[in-house]
XYZ file of C-alpha atoms in Angstrom:
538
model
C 0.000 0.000 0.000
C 1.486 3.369 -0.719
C 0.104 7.299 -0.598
C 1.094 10.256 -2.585
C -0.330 14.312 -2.493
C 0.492 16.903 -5.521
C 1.066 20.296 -3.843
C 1.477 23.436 -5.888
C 4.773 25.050 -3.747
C 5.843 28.285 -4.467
C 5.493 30.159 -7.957
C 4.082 27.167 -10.590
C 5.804 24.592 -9.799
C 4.558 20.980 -8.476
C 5.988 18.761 -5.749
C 5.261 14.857 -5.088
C 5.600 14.742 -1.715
C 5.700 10.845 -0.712
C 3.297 10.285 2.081
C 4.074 6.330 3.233
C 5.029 3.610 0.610
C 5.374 -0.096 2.598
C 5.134 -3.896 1.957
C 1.983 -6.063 3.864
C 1.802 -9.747 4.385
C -0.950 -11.280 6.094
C -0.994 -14.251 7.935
C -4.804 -14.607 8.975
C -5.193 -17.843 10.096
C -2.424 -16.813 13.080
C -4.091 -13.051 13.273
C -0.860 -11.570 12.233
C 0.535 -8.957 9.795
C 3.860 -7.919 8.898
C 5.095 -4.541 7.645
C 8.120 -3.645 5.974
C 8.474 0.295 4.710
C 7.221 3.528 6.006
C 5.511 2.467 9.396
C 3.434 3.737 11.853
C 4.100 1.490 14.674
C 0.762 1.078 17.090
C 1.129 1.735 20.847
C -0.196 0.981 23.729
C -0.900 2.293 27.451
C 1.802 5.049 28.163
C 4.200 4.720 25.006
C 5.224 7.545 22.261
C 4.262 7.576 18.968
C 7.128 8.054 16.326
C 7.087 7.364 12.417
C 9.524 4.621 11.832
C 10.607 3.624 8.726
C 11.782 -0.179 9.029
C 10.421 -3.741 9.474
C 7.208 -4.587 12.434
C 5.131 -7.690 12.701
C 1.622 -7.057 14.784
C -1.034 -9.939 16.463
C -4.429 -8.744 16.642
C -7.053 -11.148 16.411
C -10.030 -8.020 15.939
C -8.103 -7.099 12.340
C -9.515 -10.658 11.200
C -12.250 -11.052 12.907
C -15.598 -10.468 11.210
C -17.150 -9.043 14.624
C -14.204 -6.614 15.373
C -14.916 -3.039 16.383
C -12.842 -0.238 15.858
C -10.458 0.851 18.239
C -8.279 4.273 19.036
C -5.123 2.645 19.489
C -3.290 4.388 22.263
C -5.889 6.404 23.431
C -4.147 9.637 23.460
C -2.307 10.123 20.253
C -4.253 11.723 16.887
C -2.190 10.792 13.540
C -2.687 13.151 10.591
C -1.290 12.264 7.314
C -2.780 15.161 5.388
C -3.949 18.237 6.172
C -7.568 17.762 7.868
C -10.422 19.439 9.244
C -10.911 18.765 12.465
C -14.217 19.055 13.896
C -15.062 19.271 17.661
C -18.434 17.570 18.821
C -19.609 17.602 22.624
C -21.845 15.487 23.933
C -23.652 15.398 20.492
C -23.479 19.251 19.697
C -21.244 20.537 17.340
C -18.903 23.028 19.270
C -15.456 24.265 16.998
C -13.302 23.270 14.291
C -9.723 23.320 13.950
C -7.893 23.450 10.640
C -4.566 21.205 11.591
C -1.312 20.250 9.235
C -0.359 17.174 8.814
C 1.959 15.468 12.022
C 0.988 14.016 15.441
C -0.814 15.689 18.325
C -1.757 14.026 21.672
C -5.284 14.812 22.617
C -4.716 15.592 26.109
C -3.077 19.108 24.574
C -5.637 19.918 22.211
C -8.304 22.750 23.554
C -10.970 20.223 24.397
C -12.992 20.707 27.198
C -11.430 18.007 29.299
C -14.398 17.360 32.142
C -16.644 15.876 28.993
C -17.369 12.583 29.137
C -18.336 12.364 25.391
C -16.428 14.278 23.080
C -16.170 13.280 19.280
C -13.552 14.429 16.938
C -14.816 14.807 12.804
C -11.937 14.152 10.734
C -11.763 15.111 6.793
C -8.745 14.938 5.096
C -7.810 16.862 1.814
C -8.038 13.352 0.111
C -12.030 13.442 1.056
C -11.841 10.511 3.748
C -13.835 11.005 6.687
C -13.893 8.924 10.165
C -14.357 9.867 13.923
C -12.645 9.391 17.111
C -14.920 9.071 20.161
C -13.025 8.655 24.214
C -14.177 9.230 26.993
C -10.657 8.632 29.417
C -7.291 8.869 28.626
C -6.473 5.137 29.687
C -5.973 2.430 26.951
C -8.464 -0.150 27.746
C -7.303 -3.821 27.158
C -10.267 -5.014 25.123
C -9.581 -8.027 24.196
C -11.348 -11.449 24.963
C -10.733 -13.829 27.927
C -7.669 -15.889 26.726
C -6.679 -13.700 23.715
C -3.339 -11.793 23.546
C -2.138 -8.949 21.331
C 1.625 -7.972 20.171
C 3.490 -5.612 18.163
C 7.144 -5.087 17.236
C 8.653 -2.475 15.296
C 12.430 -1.618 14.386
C 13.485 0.815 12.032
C 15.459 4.739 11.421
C 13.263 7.449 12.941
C 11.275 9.569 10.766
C 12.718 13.321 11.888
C 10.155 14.870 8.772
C 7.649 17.086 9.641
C 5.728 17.317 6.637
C 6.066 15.739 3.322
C 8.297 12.983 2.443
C 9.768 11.017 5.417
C 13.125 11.775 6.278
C 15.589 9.073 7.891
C 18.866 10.985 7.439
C 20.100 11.683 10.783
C 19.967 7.682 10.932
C 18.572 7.368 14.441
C 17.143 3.768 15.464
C 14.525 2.879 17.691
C 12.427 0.292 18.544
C 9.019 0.105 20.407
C 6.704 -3.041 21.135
C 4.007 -4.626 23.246
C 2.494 -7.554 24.550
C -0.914 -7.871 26.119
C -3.252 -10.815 27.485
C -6.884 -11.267 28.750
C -6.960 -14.180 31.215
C -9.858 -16.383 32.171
C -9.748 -15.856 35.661
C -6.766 -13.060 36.600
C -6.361 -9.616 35.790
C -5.305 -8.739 32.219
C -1.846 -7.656 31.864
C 0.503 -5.745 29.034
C 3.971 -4.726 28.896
C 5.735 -2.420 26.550
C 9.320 -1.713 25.646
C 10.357 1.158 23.499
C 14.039 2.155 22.776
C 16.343 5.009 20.784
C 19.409 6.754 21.643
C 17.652 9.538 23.276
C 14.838 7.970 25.294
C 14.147 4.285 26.343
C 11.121 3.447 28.079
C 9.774 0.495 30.067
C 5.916 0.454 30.788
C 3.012 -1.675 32.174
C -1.106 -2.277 32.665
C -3.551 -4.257 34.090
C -7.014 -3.928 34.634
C -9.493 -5.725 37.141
C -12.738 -6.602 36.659
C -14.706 -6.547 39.813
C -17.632 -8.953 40.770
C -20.018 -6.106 39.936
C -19.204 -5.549 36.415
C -17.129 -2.500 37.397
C -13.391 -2.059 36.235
C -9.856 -0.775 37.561
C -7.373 0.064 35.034
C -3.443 0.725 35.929
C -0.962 2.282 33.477
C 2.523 2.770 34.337
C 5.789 3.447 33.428
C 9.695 4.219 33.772
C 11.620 6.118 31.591
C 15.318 7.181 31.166
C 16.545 10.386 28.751
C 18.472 13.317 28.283
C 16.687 14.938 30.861
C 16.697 11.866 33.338
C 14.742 9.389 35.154
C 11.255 9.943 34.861
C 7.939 8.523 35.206
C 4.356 8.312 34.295
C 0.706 6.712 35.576
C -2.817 6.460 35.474
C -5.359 4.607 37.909
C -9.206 4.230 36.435
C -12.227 3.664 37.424
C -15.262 2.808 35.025
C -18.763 0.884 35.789
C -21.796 0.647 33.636
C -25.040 -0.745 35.269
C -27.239 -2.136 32.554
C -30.821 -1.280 33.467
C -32.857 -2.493 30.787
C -33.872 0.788 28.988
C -31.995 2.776 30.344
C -28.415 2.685 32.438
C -25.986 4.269 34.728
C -21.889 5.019 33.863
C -19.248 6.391 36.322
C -15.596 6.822 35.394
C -13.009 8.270 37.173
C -8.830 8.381 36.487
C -6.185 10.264 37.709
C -3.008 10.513 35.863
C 0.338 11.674 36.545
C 3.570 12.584 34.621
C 7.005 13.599 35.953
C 8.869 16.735 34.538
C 11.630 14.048 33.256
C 9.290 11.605 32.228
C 10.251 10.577 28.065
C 9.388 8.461 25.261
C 10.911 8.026 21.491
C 7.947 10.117 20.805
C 8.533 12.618 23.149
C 12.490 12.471 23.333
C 13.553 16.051 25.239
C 10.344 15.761 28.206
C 8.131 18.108 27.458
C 5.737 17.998 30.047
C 3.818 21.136 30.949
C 0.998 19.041 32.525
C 1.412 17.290 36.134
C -1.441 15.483 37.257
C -4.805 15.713 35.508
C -7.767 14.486 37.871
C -11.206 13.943 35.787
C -14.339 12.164 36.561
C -18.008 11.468 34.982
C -21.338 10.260 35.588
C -23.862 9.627 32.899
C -27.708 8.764 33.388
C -30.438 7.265 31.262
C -33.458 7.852 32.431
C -35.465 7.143 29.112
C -34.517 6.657 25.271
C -35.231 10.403 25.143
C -33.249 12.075 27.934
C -29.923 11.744 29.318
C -27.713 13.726 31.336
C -24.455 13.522 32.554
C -22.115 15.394 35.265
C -18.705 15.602 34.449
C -15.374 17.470 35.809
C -11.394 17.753 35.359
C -8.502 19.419 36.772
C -5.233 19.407 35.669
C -2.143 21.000 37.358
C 0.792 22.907 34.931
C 4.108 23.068 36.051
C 4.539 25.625 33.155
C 5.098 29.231 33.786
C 3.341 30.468 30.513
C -0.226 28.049 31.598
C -1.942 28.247 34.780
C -3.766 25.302 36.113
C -6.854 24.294 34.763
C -10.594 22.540 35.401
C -14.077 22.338 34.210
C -17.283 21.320 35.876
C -20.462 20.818 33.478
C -23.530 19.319 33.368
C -25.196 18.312 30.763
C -28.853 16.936 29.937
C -30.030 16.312 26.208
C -34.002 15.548 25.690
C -35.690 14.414 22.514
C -39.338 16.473 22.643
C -40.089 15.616 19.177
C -39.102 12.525 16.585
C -36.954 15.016 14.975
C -36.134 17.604 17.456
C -33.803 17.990 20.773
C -33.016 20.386 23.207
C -29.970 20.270 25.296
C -28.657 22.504 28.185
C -25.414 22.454 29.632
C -24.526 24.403 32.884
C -20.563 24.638 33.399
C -17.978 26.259 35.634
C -14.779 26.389 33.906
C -10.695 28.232 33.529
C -8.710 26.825 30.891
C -5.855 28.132 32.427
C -4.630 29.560 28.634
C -5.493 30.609 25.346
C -5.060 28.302 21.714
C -6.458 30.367 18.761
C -8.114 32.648 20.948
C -9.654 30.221 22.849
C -10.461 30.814 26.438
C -12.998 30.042 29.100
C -13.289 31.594 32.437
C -16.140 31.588 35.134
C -19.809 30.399 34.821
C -21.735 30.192 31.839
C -24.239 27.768 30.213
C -24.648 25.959 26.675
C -28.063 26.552 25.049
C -28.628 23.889 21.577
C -31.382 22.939 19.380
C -30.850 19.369 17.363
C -32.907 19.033 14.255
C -32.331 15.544 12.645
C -35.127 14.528 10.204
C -33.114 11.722 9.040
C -30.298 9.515 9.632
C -28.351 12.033 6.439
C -29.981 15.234 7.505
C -28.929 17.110 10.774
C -29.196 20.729 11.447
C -28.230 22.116 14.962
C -27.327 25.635 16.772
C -25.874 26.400 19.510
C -24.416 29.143 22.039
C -22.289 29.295 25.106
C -22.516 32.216 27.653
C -19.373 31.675 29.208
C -17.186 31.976 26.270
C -19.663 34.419 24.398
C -19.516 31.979 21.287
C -21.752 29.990 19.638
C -22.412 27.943 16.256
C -24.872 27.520 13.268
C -24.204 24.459 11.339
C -26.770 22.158 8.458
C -25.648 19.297 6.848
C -26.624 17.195 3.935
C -24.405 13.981 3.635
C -23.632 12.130 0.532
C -24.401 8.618 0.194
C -22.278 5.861 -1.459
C -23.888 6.506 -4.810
C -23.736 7.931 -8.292
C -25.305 11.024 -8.388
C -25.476 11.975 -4.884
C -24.523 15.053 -3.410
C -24.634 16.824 -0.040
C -24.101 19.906 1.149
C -23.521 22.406 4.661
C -23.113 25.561 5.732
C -21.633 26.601 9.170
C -20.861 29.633 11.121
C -19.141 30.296 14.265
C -18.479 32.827 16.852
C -15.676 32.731 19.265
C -16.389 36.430 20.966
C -15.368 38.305 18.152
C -13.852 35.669 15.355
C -16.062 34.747 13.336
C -15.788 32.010 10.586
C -18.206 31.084 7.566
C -18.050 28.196 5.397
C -20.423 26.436 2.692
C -18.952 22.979 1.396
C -20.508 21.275 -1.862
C -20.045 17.508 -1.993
C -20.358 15.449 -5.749
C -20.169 11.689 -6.344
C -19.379 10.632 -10.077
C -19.091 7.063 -11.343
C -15.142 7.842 -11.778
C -14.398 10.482 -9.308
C -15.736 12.461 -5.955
C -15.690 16.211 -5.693
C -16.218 18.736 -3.074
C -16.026 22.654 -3.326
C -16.032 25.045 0.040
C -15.684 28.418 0.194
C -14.639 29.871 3.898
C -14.314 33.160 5.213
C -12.834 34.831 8.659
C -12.891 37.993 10.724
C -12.222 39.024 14.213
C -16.272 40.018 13.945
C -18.973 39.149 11.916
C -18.548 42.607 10.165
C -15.238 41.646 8.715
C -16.244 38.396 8.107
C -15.080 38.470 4.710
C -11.828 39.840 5.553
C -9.796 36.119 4.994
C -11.449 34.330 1.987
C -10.447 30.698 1.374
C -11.627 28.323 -1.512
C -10.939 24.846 -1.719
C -11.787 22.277 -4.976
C -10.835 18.389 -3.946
C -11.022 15.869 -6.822
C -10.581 12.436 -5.588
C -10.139 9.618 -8.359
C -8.548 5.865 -8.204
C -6.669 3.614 -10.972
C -7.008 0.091 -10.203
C -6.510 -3.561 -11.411
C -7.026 -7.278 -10.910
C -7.750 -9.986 -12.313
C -6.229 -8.255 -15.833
C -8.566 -6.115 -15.601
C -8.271 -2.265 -14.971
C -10.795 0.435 -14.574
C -11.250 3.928 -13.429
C -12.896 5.091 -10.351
C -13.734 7.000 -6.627
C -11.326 6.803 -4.010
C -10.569 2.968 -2.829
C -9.549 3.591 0.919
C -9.798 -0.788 1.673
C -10.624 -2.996 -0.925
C -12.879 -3.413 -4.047
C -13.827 -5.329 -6.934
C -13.924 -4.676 -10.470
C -17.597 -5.717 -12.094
C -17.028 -6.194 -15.715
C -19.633 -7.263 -18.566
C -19.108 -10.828 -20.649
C -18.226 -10.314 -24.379
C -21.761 -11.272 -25.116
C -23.076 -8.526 -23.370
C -19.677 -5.839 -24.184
C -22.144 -2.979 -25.035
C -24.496 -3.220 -22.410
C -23.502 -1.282 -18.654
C -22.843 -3.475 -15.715
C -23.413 -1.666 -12.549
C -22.702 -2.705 -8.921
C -24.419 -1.515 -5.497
C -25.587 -1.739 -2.025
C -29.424 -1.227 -3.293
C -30.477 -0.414 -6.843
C -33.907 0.841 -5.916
C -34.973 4.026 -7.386
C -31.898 3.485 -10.461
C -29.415 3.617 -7.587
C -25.620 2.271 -8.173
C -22.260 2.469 -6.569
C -20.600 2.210 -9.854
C -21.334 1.875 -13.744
C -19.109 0.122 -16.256
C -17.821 1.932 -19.237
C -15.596 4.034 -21.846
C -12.992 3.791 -18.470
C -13.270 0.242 -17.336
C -15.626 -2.298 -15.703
C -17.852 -0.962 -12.327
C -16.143 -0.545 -9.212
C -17.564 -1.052 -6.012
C -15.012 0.554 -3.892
C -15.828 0.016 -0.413
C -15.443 -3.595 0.607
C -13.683 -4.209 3.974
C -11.047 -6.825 4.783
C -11.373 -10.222 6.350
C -15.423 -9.055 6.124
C -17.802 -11.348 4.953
C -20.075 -9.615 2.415
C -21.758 -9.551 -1.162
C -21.068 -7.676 -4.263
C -24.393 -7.313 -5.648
C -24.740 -6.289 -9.518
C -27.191 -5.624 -12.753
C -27.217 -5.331 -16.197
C -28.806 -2.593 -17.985
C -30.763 -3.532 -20.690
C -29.818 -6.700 -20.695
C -31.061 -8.942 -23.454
C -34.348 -10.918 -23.650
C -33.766 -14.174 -21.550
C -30.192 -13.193 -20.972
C -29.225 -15.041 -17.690
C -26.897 -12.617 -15.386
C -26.723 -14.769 -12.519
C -27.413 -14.628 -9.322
C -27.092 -10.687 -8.999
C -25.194 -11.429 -5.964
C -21.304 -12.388 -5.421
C -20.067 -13.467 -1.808
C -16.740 -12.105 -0.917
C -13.811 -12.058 1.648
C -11.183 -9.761 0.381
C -7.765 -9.851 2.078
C -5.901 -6.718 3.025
C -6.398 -4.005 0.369
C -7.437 -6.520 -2.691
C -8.732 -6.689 -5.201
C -11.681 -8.610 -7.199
C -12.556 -9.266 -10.743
């Protein structure tokens, strides 16, 4: 698997910058994969993330599994290859976005407000993919099943780029790895080992599960760098009580890290953040209102950020099938400004939720104790030719002021989007900072000898291609073709593509022919499949 960007870079020239270009075997059968190339090594409990370029070999039995769910690896660390949009949901509502270049950032120093016991991040890349990152703690659950174990192992030259192409020229090796196992009847343990000339580190977890369901989570861990000695842990503590319809959830952790404390990721010890104490409680009391109560405190040992906390409450109620109403009471001081960011005192969150559909969502909201607030309507596009979406969304931080209006297209061969954004420091300069965007998002791929044109392949996909007896009728694959929906149509550029089957995933490639001739027999209409890593079918 490999990734490329074309960036225009001073007066009209182009540059290929080379994202990450790497060799995959799988092994499925013994839930492994092996890397060799550009790697991004995953971590676990209180490791660093670095960009290694070198050889790794990783166990995970969810990667194969058919019933896996996803999983933040690490817990605290957010991975950007591209430039991306980041947007900023709490507890449902839609709060800020941040517009972030491409490198590594560890959540617990982004501007989120850290008492929240739901906060989503939005992520769209310049390439068009979208996902989300939900967490509620900063500890790195080990959710794995009674009896199963996990590993990783990576070795390779450091990547000291910040942008663009990797760079391994200063030649520095490291190594970082981890081992972790679920047992029947004891508490689940892990250990990690990571290693360079500047920083080696030597960590550990285990959590308990207690007779009532409830759970105690330990990370720890020892370092030695330039700086010195330091250390790092966390202690949890999460329950959920199931009550039918509705259910109760506490978590608490507190978390520590020395001034000396260091990792490959984070070789010189910069630490600004002591202890950070936070805590939640969520209640269901129906399938149309919850609240929570939530708080944090974290203690600086840097002279440019004071210490820092947040109390809020939230509750969200569903009045209508399509409407919601949420108020949020809070008592907050972030302790220091990012992007004009700040929050001091009381204040209260005032939103309205309008979701006709599952597509469709339109919401508004406002916050007294930052004087700031948000409009914000979407329209998402569906996995189909022909469909389009669309939103607009405005914010107000007590005085800047942002507009934007986004266009989404999907083509047979290609996916589109246009935006337009504007800025001010008030909403009557608004237009002073104008920003236009167009993204066109195409893929060239093969197998089976054949090759065809078509929308951005981010797993695997299969190539639907007609039989000479049929070479000038259309072939075209999709989830559903009611109402003269398809995913993809066959053509001038190659068969139909159906570009969003997922690996070591049962599922079925369904297809049509257009037109097809009197008593023509297609088939069933239906293919099973199981694609392996990034394949291909034909």
């Amino acid at each position: 698997s490999s990734g490329q960007q074309i960036s225009l870079s001073g007066g009209d020239s182009y540059n290929f910058p080379r994202t990450y270009a790497r060799l995959v075997y799988d092994q499925p059968e013994a839930y492994r994969r092996w890397y060799l190339g550009d790697l991004e090594p995953e971590i676990r409990g209180r490791q660093g993330f670095s960009e290694l370029g070198g050889v790794g070999v990783s166990r995970q039995r969810m990667r194969f599994d058919s019933f896996r769910n996803n999983v933040l690896a690490g817990g605290r660390q957010l991975v950007l290859q591209e430039a991306s949009t980041v947007r900023v949901l709490r507890n449902g509502v839609f709060v800020r976005e941040f517009r972030l270049d491409p490198g590594q950032y560890d959540l617990t120093n982004l501007p989120l407000e850290t008492g929240s016991n739901d906060i989503q991040l939005e992520i769209q890349n310049d390439s068009g993919r979208a996902e989300t990152v939900s967490y509620s703690a900063y500890l790195d659950a080990i959710e794995l099943e009674p009896g199963d174990y996990e590993y990783g192992a990576y070795l390779g030259a450091v990547n000291n780029g910040v942008f663009g192409s990797p760079d391994y020229s200063e030649g520095k090796v490291a190594f970082t790895g981890f081992w972790r196992k679920a047992f029947e009847n004891r508490p689940a343990v892990g250990i990690g080992l990571q290693a360079s000339e500047d920083a080696q580190t030597v960590s550990g977890q285990s959590q308990l599960i207690l007779k009532n369901g409830a759970r105690v989570r330990l990370d720890a861990a020892v370092s030695n760098g330039d700086p010195g000695a330091g250390y790092a842990f966390a202690l949890g503590f999460d329950h959920i009580v199931d009550l039918g319809d509705t259910y109760d959830s506490w978590t608490v952790v507190a978390d520590y890290t020395s001034e000396d404390f260091a990792t490959i990721g984070n070789p010189t010890a910069q630490n600004p953040t002591s202890w950070i104490f936070s805590g939640g409680y969520s209640h269901q009391f129906s399938q149309d209102w919850l609240a929570n109560v939530s708080a944090s405190y974290r203690m600086s040992r840097s002279d440019f950020i004071d210490d820092s906390y947040s109390i809020n409450a939230t509750s969200t109620y569903r009045f209508a099938p399509q409407w919601s109403a949420q108020l949020g009471l809070e008592y907050s001081d972030f302790g220091s400004t990012f992007g004009g960011f700040r929050s001091d005192g009381f204040g209260a969150t005032f939103a309205l939720i309008w979701q006709p559909r599952y597509d469709r969502r339109a919401e508004a909201r406002y916050n007294t104790a930052r004087n700031s607030g948000s409009v914000r309507f979407q329209q998402s596009t569906e996995n189909r030719v022909g469909s389009y979406g669309y939103s607009l969304t405005s914010t107000y931080d007590d005085g800047p002021s942002t507009l934007t209006g986004q266009v989404d297209y999907v083509a047979n061969r290609f996916d589109a989007s246009l935006s337009h954004t504007t800025f001010g420091q008030n909403f009557s300069d608004i237009t002073e900072e104008q920003v236009t965007t167009l993204r066109v998002g195409s893929s060239l791929s093969t197998t089976g000898g054949k090759v065809a044109v078509g929308r951005n392949i981010y797993d695997s996909f299969a190539i639907v291609y007609p039989h000479e007896t049929i070479r000038d009728h259309s072939v075209i694959v999709g989830d559903s073709f009611q109402g003269g929906r398809y995913t993809g149509r066959s053509g001038l550029l190659g068969g139909a593509v159906a570009n969003n089957l997922t690996a070591y995933v049962n599922q079925s490639v369904r297809y049509d022919v257009l037109d097809a001739p009197l008593g023509y027999n297609i088939g069933d209409g239906i293919a099973r499949v199981r694609p392996t890593y990034k394949s291909g079918y034909a």
